[in-house]
Short mmCIF file of C-alpha atoms in Angstrom, two decimals:
data_model
loop_
_atom_site.label_atom_id
_atom_site.label_comp_id
_atom_site.label_asym_id
_atom_site.label_seq_id
_atom_site.Cartn_x
_atom_site.Cartn_y
_atom_site.Cartn_z
CA MET S 25 -80.56 37.38 2.64
CA GLY S 26 -77.96 36.37 5.64
CA ASP S 27 -77.33 33.68 3.55
CA GLU S 28 -75.99 35.55 0.45
CA ASP S 29 -72.85 37.06 -0.36
CA ASP S 30 -73.13 41.02 -1.34
CA ASP S 31 -73.03 39.74 -4.72
CA GLY S 32 -76.39 38.03 -4.54
CA ARG S 33 -74.72 34.11 -4.90
CA PRO S 34 -75.46 31.85 -1.49
CA LYS S 35 -72.56 31.51 1.43
CA PRO S 36 -70.34 28.77 1.08
CA ASN S 37 -71.71 26.48 3.35
CA LYS S 38 -69.54 24.51 5.75
CA ALA S 39 -70.88 20.67 5.38
CA ASN S 40 -70.05 17.69 7.71
CA ILE S 41 -70.20 14.64 7.19
CA ASP S 42 -73.61 13.46 8.88
CA ASP S 43 -75.60 16.37 7.97
CA GLU S 44 -78.68 15.23 6.31
CA PHE S 45 -78.98 18.19 3.83
CA LEU S 46 -76.15 19.74 1.27
CA ARG S 47 -76.64 22.93 -0.20
CA HIS S 48 -76.85 23.66 -4.08
CA PRO S 49 -73.79 26.39 -5.29
CA HIS S 50 -76.07 28.39 -6.59
CA SER S 51 -79.44 28.26 -5.67
CA GLY S 52 -78.82 27.80 -2.39
CA ALA S 53 -81.87 24.44 -1.78
CA TYR S 54 -81.07 21.62 0.42
CA ILE S 55 -79.94 18.39 -1.64
CA ARG S 56 -80.19 15.35 0.03
CA ASN S 57 -76.29 13.96 1.41
CA PRO S 58 -75.28 10.75 -0.57
CA LEU S 59 -72.27 10.83 2.33
CA LEU S 60 -75.22 9.11 4.92
CA ASP S 61 -75.72 5.67 3.33
CA LYS S 62 -72.35 3.88 4.80
CA SER S 63 -73.10 0.50 2.66
CA ARG S 64 -72.56 1.74 -0.61
CA SER S 65 -68.79 0.66 -2.27
CA THR S 66 -69.57 2.83 -5.03
CA PRO S 67 -67.89 5.97 -5.86
CA ILE S 68 -69.55 9.13 -5.01
CA PHE S 69 -69.74 11.48 -7.74
CA PHE S 70 -70.14 15.70 -6.78
CA GLN S 71 -69.76 18.42 -9.72
CA ALA S 72 -67.24 21.32 -8.75
CA PRO S 73 -69.01 23.21 -7.62
CA GLU S 74 -71.46 21.47 -5.56
CA PHE S 75 -67.95 20.36 -3.67
CA GLN S 76 -65.86 23.72 -3.27
CA HIS S 77 -69.48 25.38 -2.39
CA ASN S 78 -69.99 22.97 0.06
CA CYS S 79 -65.98 23.19 2.07
CA LEU S 80 -66.29 19.41 1.00
CA GLU S 81 -62.52 18.08 1.43
CA GLU S 82 -62.18 19.73 5.26
CA ALA S 83 -65.34 17.42 5.48
CA LEU S 84 -63.48 14.36 4.19
CA VAL S 85 -60.46 13.65 5.94
CA GLU S 86 -61.24 10.48 6.76
CA TYR S 87 -62.05 9.69 2.97
CA ASN S 88 -59.87 8.88 -0.67
CA CYS S 89 -60.83 11.89 -2.75
CA LEU S 90 -60.14 12.93 -6.65
CA THR S 91 -60.63 15.46 -9.70
CA VAL S 92 -60.79 14.34 -13.13
CA SER S 93 -62.23 16.52 -16.50
CA GLU S 94 -65.24 15.75 -18.28
CA HIS S 95 -63.56 14.87 -20.69
CA SER S 96 -62.33 11.45 -18.64
CA TYR S 97 -64.95 11.03 -17.35
CA ARG S 98 -67.02 9.90 -20.36
CA GLU S 99 -63.92 8.24 -20.70
CA MET S 100 -64.45 5.71 -17.54
CA MET S 101 -68.67 5.78 -18.11
CA ARG S 102 -67.57 3.85 -21.80
CA GLN S 103 -64.19 1.83 -20.66
CA GLY S 104 -66.47 0.76 -17.35
CA SER S 105 -69.23 -0.20 -19.37
CA GLN S 106 -67.09 -2.43 -22.12
CA SER S 107 -65.21 -4.33 -19.54
CA ALA S 108 -68.84 -5.63 -18.14
CA LEU S 109 -69.74 -6.60 -21.70
CA ALA S 110 -66.50 -7.91 -21.24
CA GLY S 111 -67.02 -9.91 -18.61
CA GLY S 112 -69.98 -11.85 -19.84
CA SER S 113 -72.84 -9.09 -18.12
CA SER S 114 -75.93 -9.20 -21.04
CA SER S 115 -75.43 -5.47 -20.48
CA ALA S 116 -74.21 -2.02 -19.42
CA PRO S 117 -74.17 -1.61 -16.06
CA THR S 118 -76.91 0.63 -15.38
CA SER S 119 -75.61 2.95 -13.55
CA PRO S 120 -72.73 6.11 -14.24
CA LEU S 121 -71.22 4.91 -10.41
CA ALA S 122 -70.83 2.01 -11.18
CA ARG S 123 -69.28 2.15 -14.43
CA ALA S 124 -67.26 4.20 -13.20
CA ALA S 125 -64.98 2.09 -11.72
CA LEU S 126 -61.93 3.23 -10.49
CA SER S 127 -60.25 0.64 -12.43
CA THR S 128 -60.94 2.12 -15.60
CA LEU S 129 -59.39 6.13 -14.42
CA GLY S 130 -55.20 4.29 -14.54
CA LYS S 131 -56.25 3.13 -18.20
CA THR S 132 -56.84 7.12 -18.89
CA SER S 133 -54.80 8.90 -21.13
CA LYS S 134 -56.68 12.05 -19.22
CA GLU S 135 -54.97 13.98 -15.99
CA TYR S 136 -56.94 13.89 -12.25
CA GLU S 137 -55.75 15.00 -9.63
CA PHE S 138 -55.84 13.13 -5.99
CA VAL S 139 -55.62 13.52 -2.59
CA VAL S 140 -53.38 11.88 0.09
CA ASN S 141 -53.21 12.03 4.31
CA VAL S 142 -49.96 11.05 6.13
CA LYS S 143 -49.46 11.36 9.71
CA LYS S 144 -46.19 12.32 10.44
CA SER S 145 -46.38 10.62 14.12
CA THR S 146 -46.74 7.49 13.21
CA TYR S 147 -43.29 7.21 11.16
CA VAL S 148 -41.79 4.64 11.65
CA PRO S 149 -37.62 4.76 10.30
CA PRO S 150 -37.07 2.19 7.66
CA ARG S 151 -34.52 -0.64 8.58
CA ALA S 152 -30.20 0.06 8.65
CA GLY S 153 -30.12 -2.02 5.13
CA ARG S 154 -32.47 -0.33 3.82
CA ARG S 155 -31.79 3.13 4.85
CA ARG S 156 -28.10 2.51 3.36
CA ALA S 157 -29.67 0.89 -0.08
CA GLU S 158 -31.62 3.89 -0.41
CA GLN S 159 -29.06 6.94 0.31
CA LYS S 160 -28.30 8.40 -2.87
CA GLN S 161 -30.13 10.95 -4.07
CA GLY S 162 -30.80 12.88 -7.26
CA ASN S 163 -30.89 17.05 -7.39
CA GLY S 164 -34.34 17.59 -5.80
CA THR S 165 -34.64 17.60 -2.20
CA LEU S 166 -35.81 15.27 -0.12
CA VAL S 167 -38.59 15.43 1.73
CA ASP S 168 -38.25 14.35 5.79
CA LYS S 169 -40.69 11.31 6.89
CA LEU S 170 -42.24 11.25 3.46
CA ASN S 171 -38.92 10.06 2.40
CA ILE S 172 -40.30 11.91 -1.48
CA GLU S 173 -37.93 13.79 -3.50
CA VAL S 174 -39.32 16.49 -5.13
CA ALA S 175 -38.02 19.09 -7.25
CA ASP S 176 -38.78 22.66 -8.87
CA ASP S 177 -39.24 21.54 -12.03
CA HIS S 178 -41.09 25.52 -13.60
CA GLY S 179 -43.98 22.78 -14.23
CA GLY S 180 -46.58 23.91 -12.03
CA GLY S 181 -45.36 22.29 -7.34
CA LEU S 182 -43.67 19.85 -6.69
CA ARG S 183 -42.20 16.90 -9.27
CA VAL S 184 -42.55 13.97 -7.58
CA GLU S 185 -38.60 12.27 -8.82
CA ASP S 186 -38.50 9.89 -6.97
CA VAL S 187 -40.20 7.48 -3.68
CA LYS S 188 -38.67 6.35 -0.49
CA GLU S 189 -39.01 3.90 2.12
CA GLY S 190 -41.40 6.78 4.38
CA LEU S 191 -44.76 7.54 5.38
CA ILE S 192 -45.86 8.13 0.88
CA ALA S 193 -44.44 4.73 -0.07
CA ALA S 194 -46.73 3.03 3.46
CA TRP S 195 -49.41 5.96 1.69
CA ASN S 196 -49.19 3.02 -1.77
CA ARG S 197 -49.07 -0.30 0.32
CA ARG S 198 -52.89 0.71 1.56
CA GLN S 199 -54.47 1.88 -1.99
CA HIS S 200 -56.21 1.74 -4.75
CA PRO S 201 -53.44 1.54 -7.84
CA VAL S 202 -55.62 4.92 -8.64
CA PHE S 203 -54.46 6.93 -5.91
CA GLN S 204 -50.45 5.45 -5.29
CA VAL S 205 -48.20 8.13 -5.50
CA ARG S 206 -44.87 7.29 -8.62
CA PRO S 207 -42.14 10.05 -9.87
CA GLY S 208 -44.27 12.61 -12.09
CA ASP S 209 -47.15 12.80 -10.01
CA ARG S 210 -46.93 16.55 -8.82
CA VAL S 211 -47.40 17.86 -5.09
CA VAL S 212 -49.95 21.45 -6.54
CA LYS S 213 -50.86 21.59 -2.82
CA ALA S 214 -50.53 21.08 1.49
CA ASN S 215 -52.65 21.30 3.11
CA GLY S 216 -53.99 25.06 3.45
CA THR S 217 -51.50 26.16 1.39
CA ASP S 218 -53.85 28.24 -1.96
CA SER S 219 -53.20 24.89 -5.12
CA TYR S 220 -53.20 27.97 -7.98
CA LYS S 221 -51.71 31.01 -6.34
CA ALA S 222 -49.04 29.02 -3.59
CA THR S 223 -44.93 28.98 -5.33
CA PRO S 224 -43.22 25.63 -5.10
CA ALA S 225 -41.86 27.44 -1.75
CA GLN S 226 -44.59 27.22 0.60
CA ILE S 227 -45.68 24.04 -0.50
CA LEU S 228 -42.39 22.20 -0.11
CA GLU S 229 -42.38 24.70 3.42
CA GLU S 230 -45.92 23.69 4.68
CA MET S 231 -44.74 20.47 3.44
CA GLU S 232 -41.49 19.94 6.47
CA GLN S 233 -42.65 21.98 8.72
CA ALA S 234 -46.12 20.42 9.52
CA SER S 235 -46.17 19.19 13.60
CA ASP S 236 -48.09 16.28 12.05
CA THR S 237 -50.97 15.81 9.53
CA LEU S 238 -50.23 16.76 6.00
CA ARG S 239 -53.18 16.25 3.59
CA LEU S 240 -51.50 16.77 -0.10
CA LEU S 241 -53.37 16.73 -3.56
CA PHE S 242 -51.48 15.06 -6.57
CA ARG S 243 -52.25 16.17 -9.80
CA ARG S 244 -50.88 13.73 -12.26
CA PRO S 245 -50.18 14.99 -15.45
CA PRO S 246 -52.05 15.31 -18.59
CA THR S 247 -51.30 14.58 -21.95
CA GLU S 248 -53.82 16.92 -23.42
CA ARG S 249 -55.95 20.33 -21.75
CA ARG S 250 -59.37 19.78 -20.35
CA ASN S 251 -61.72 22.44 -19.14
CA SER S 252 -64.24 21.74 -16.25
CA LYS S 253 -64.00 19.01 -13.73
CA LEU S 254 -66.29 17.30 -11.59
CA SER S 255 -64.84 15.84 -7.89
CA MET S 256 -65.62 11.65 -7.08
CA SER S 257 -64.71 10.57 -3.80
CA SER S 258 -64.36 7.02 -2.53
CA GLN S 259 -63.85 5.77 1.07
CA LEU S 260 -60.86 4.96 1.84
CA ALA S 261 -59.30 1.16 0.86
CA GLU S 262 -61.70 -0.99 1.93
CA THR S 263 -64.24 0.56 -0.26
CA LEU S 264 -62.19 -0.09 -3.47
#
């Protein structure tokens, strides 16, 4: 009884990255934690209920995380297999993780979400020449230190209009293209704001007023709608 909510479902499990086991979201059963294998260089996949039930968003501050639909996942698997065969391999990779290499995600036209972690304390102002060259601003709001211009176009969250020299541009230079912020992306969550309920004004307020650490959830827009999702985590740039 102690491990269940009033509705009979297992209580959320606030997992740590080094826990030996995670918990199944429906049965509450123990499942081995794949994050313990520090030697792997392939992405780690979780079904969305597993990711959410174990509160992994908090545990994976040092990881790059992205969310894709099941349809996009299957497309990644297919493209990964085709790439391997085109490269001269006699057979497609046997591991689903190998077939769903991050490079294939850049070829899909489907929506996905990814996380960006920055610290305001690491901001280095651009040199005067570059600052003057980037003074021109559109109709959006330029977020201090992040130096991205965002606007509320009533499409959900805040649309990125431009990326200027700042924390996000510095992030982009360190990341796989899949995790690089670009115009047209949407900020749908900032730190603890609710990605479903927070207004654009609330997201912007958290981006501007956060004292140091900012964990931002970006959504790369879709070309068609889809339903269920799964979450995928991959270690920082050195494993990509």
